[in-house]
Amino acid sequence: MVSQRFGIMMVIEATRTQPQNDQMEVTFRYSYLLHALKLIIQNNGQQVQKVNGFFIDTG
């Protein structure tokens, strides 16, 4: 899935299943690819660091 407006691409891998006795383990994997400029400068001339980490707030 791609969003040209927001510069994001989400890559979804095929679902994997693994049978275990009386259970079934299911694995979903996905990743986000973001377009990041090499150098971002604010209006006041200060450089902005690139995004190095992402956190999901579930609360």
N, CA, C and O of each residue as an XYZ file, in Angstrom:
236
protein
N       0.855     -1.164      0.000
C       0.000      0.000      0.000
C       0.903      1.230      0.000
O       1.908      1.264      0.709
N       0.549      2.228     -0.787
C       1.383      3.412     -0.915
C       0.527      4.661     -0.772
O      -0.600      4.713     -1.263
N       1.076      5.674     -0.090
C       0.447      6.976      0.010
C       1.426      8.007     -0.533
O       2.401      8.346      0.137
N       1.179      8.510     -1.736
C       2.046      9.539     -2.296
C       1.886     10.839     -1.515
O       2.839     11.606     -1.377
N       0.699     11.081     -1.011
C       0.438     12.324     -0.267
C       1.304     12.413      0.985
O       1.864     13.470      1.275
N       1.420     11.309      1.733
C       2.161     11.322      2.985
C       3.563     10.729      2.862
O       4.315     10.748      3.837
N       3.937     10.203      1.692
C       5.270      9.660      1.482
C       5.529      8.381      2.267
O       6.636      8.166      2.759
N       4.511      7.532      2.384
C       4.617      6.301      3.172
C       4.346      5.095      2.274
O       3.499      5.155      1.382
N       5.064      4.013      2.513
C       4.745      2.749      1.864
C       4.706      1.678      2.945
O       5.639      1.567      3.740
N       3.652      0.899      2.981
C       3.524     -0.183      3.949
C       3.708     -1.499      3.211
O       2.997     -1.782      2.247
N       4.666     -2.305      3.667
C       4.958     -3.593      3.053
C       4.380     -4.680      3.952
O       4.708     -4.759      5.136
N       3.515     -5.518      3.376
C       2.881     -6.596      4.143
C       3.354     -7.925      3.570
O       3.151     -8.211      2.390
N       3.984     -8.733      4.415
C       4.433    -10.051      3.990
C       3.277    -11.047      4.090
O       2.302    -10.825      4.809
N       3.412    -12.129      3.363
C       2.377    -13.171      3.409
C       2.271    -13.753      4.819
O       3.279    -13.925      5.505
N       1.054    -14.053      5.240
C       0.803    -14.646      6.550
C       1.390    -16.054      6.601
O       1.279    -16.818      5.642
N       2.015    -16.389      7.730
C       2.575    -17.734      7.907
C       1.832    -18.440      9.034
O       1.522    -17.837     10.062
N       1.553    -19.713      8.831
C       0.919    -20.507      9.883
C       1.804    -21.703     10.206
O       2.499    -22.239      9.344
N       1.758    -22.105     11.476
C       2.539    -23.258     11.926
C       1.686    -24.075     12.896
O       1.410    -23.620     14.007
N       1.267    -25.267     12.493
C       0.450    -26.105     13.381
C       1.263    -26.597     14.587
O       2.440    -26.936     14.459
N       0.614    -26.628     15.756
C       1.243    -27.124     16.985
C       0.204    -27.906     17.772
O      -0.763    -27.327     18.267
N       0.389    -29.192     17.890
C      -0.541    -30.072     18.622
C      -1.996    -29.661     18.416
O      -2.573    -29.955     17.369
N      -2.602    -28.986     19.397
C      -4.000    -28.572     19.278
C      -4.136    -27.065     19.060
O      -5.202    -26.498     19.298
N      -3.048    -26.407     18.605
C      -3.063    -24.960     18.381
C      -2.529    -24.643     16.989
O      -1.969    -25.505     16.312
N      -2.711    -23.397     16.577
C      -2.168    -22.933     15.306
C      -1.506    -21.574     15.556
O      -2.155    -20.643     16.033
N      -0.227    -21.467     15.235
C       0.488    -20.197     15.394
C       0.411    -19.436     14.069
O       0.729    -19.981     13.012
N      -0.010    -18.179     14.135
C      -0.145    -17.338     12.945
C       0.785    -16.140     13.097
O       0.784    -15.478     14.135
N       1.585    -15.860     12.058
C       2.528    -14.741     12.103
C       2.188    -13.735     11.013
O       2.054    -14.093      9.843
N       2.050    -12.458     11.412
C       1.829    -11.351     10.483
C       3.046    -10.433     10.568
O       3.460    -10.063     11.667
N       3.616    -10.065      9.446
C       4.744     -9.139      9.447
C       4.456     -7.988      8.498
O       3.951     -8.184      7.393
N       4.790     -6.768      8.957
C       4.634     -5.600      8.104
C       5.711     -4.586      8.458
O       6.281     -4.629      9.548
N       5.981     -3.692      7.549
C       6.949     -2.631      7.808
C       6.521     -1.377      7.059
O       5.819     -1.447      6.050
N       6.959     -0.222      7.573
C       6.676      1.058      6.941
C       7.956      1.612      6.348
O       9.009      1.565      6.984
N       7.875      2.131      5.148
C       8.992      2.818      4.529
C       8.583      4.276      4.368
O       7.569      4.582      3.741
N       9.382      5.171      4.941
C       9.073      6.598      4.897
C      10.098      7.332      4.058
O      11.279      6.985      4.058
N       9.644      8.346      3.344
C      10.566      9.203      2.612
C      11.054     10.261      3.599
O      10.245     10.973      4.193
N      12.361     10.367      3.775
C      12.938     11.370      4.673
C      13.955     12.198      3.895
O      14.821     11.655      3.210
N      13.840     13.492      4.007
C      14.790     14.377      3.341
C      16.173     14.202      3.946
O      16.297     13.836      5.114
N      17.211     14.462      3.162
C      18.571     14.327      3.674
C      18.856     15.370      4.752
O      19.546     15.087      5.731
N      18.328     16.564      4.569
C      18.566     17.631      5.534
C      17.304     18.465      5.639
O      16.771     18.925      4.629
N      16.827     18.660      6.850
C      15.642     19.481      7.083
C      16.089     20.697      7.889
O      16.745     20.560      8.922
N      15.729     21.890      7.409
C      16.101     23.125      8.097
C      14.835     23.897      8.428
O      13.998     24.137      7.559
N      14.700     24.288      9.708
C      13.544     25.051     10.142
C      13.653     26.483      9.642
O      14.687     26.886      9.109
N      12.566     27.261      9.819
C      12.546     28.665      9.385
C      13.620     29.503     10.065
O      14.083     30.493      9.497
N      14.027     29.115     11.290
C      15.037     29.884     12.017
C      16.462     29.449     11.667
O      17.418     29.939     12.268
N      16.618     28.526     10.693
C      17.941     28.103     10.242
C      18.514     26.898     10.968
O      19.583     26.417     10.595
N      17.831     26.391     12.003
C      18.333     25.230     12.740
C      18.015     23.940     11.982
O      16.954     23.802     11.374
N      18.964     22.999     12.035
C      18.764     21.701     11.398
C      17.892     20.818     12.288
O      17.947     20.910     13.514
N      17.089     19.964     11.659
C      16.203     19.041     12.369
C      16.730     17.631     12.159
O      17.065     17.251     11.037
N      16.805     16.850     13.239
C      17.271     15.473     13.131
C      16.228     14.613     12.437
O      15.029     14.878     12.523
N      16.703     13.571     11.740
C      15.793     12.617     11.115
C      15.126     11.759     12.188
O      15.586     11.699     13.328
N      14.043     11.101     11.807
C      13.341     10.193     12.708
C      14.182      8.926     12.861
O      14.532      8.292     11.866
N      14.507      8.556     14.097
C      15.309      7.370     14.347
C      14.522      6.252     15.017
O      14.990      5.115     15.069
N      13.350      6.556     15.522
C      12.573      5.534     16.209
C      11.090      5.830     16.127
O      10.679      6.979     15.971
N      10.286      4.774     16.235
C       8.844      4.924     16.202
C       8.252      4.220     17.417
O       8.735      3.165     17.826
N       7.227      4.795     17.980
C       6.563      4.226     19.136
C       5.072      4.193     18.891
O       4.520      5.109     18.281
N       4.419      3.153     19.356
C       2.971      3.024     19.209
C       2.340      3.217     20.574
O       2.652      2.495     21.521
N       1.449      4.196     20.670
C       0.746      4.465     21.915
C      -0.598      3.742     21.873
O      -1.462      4.071     21.061
N      -0.767      2.763     22.749
C      -1.991      1.986     22.772
C      -3.003      2.506     23.781
O      -4.097      1.955     23.905
N      -2.649      3.554     24.494
C      -3.519      4.008     25.551
C      -4.337      5.152     25.205
O      -5.118      5.625     26.030
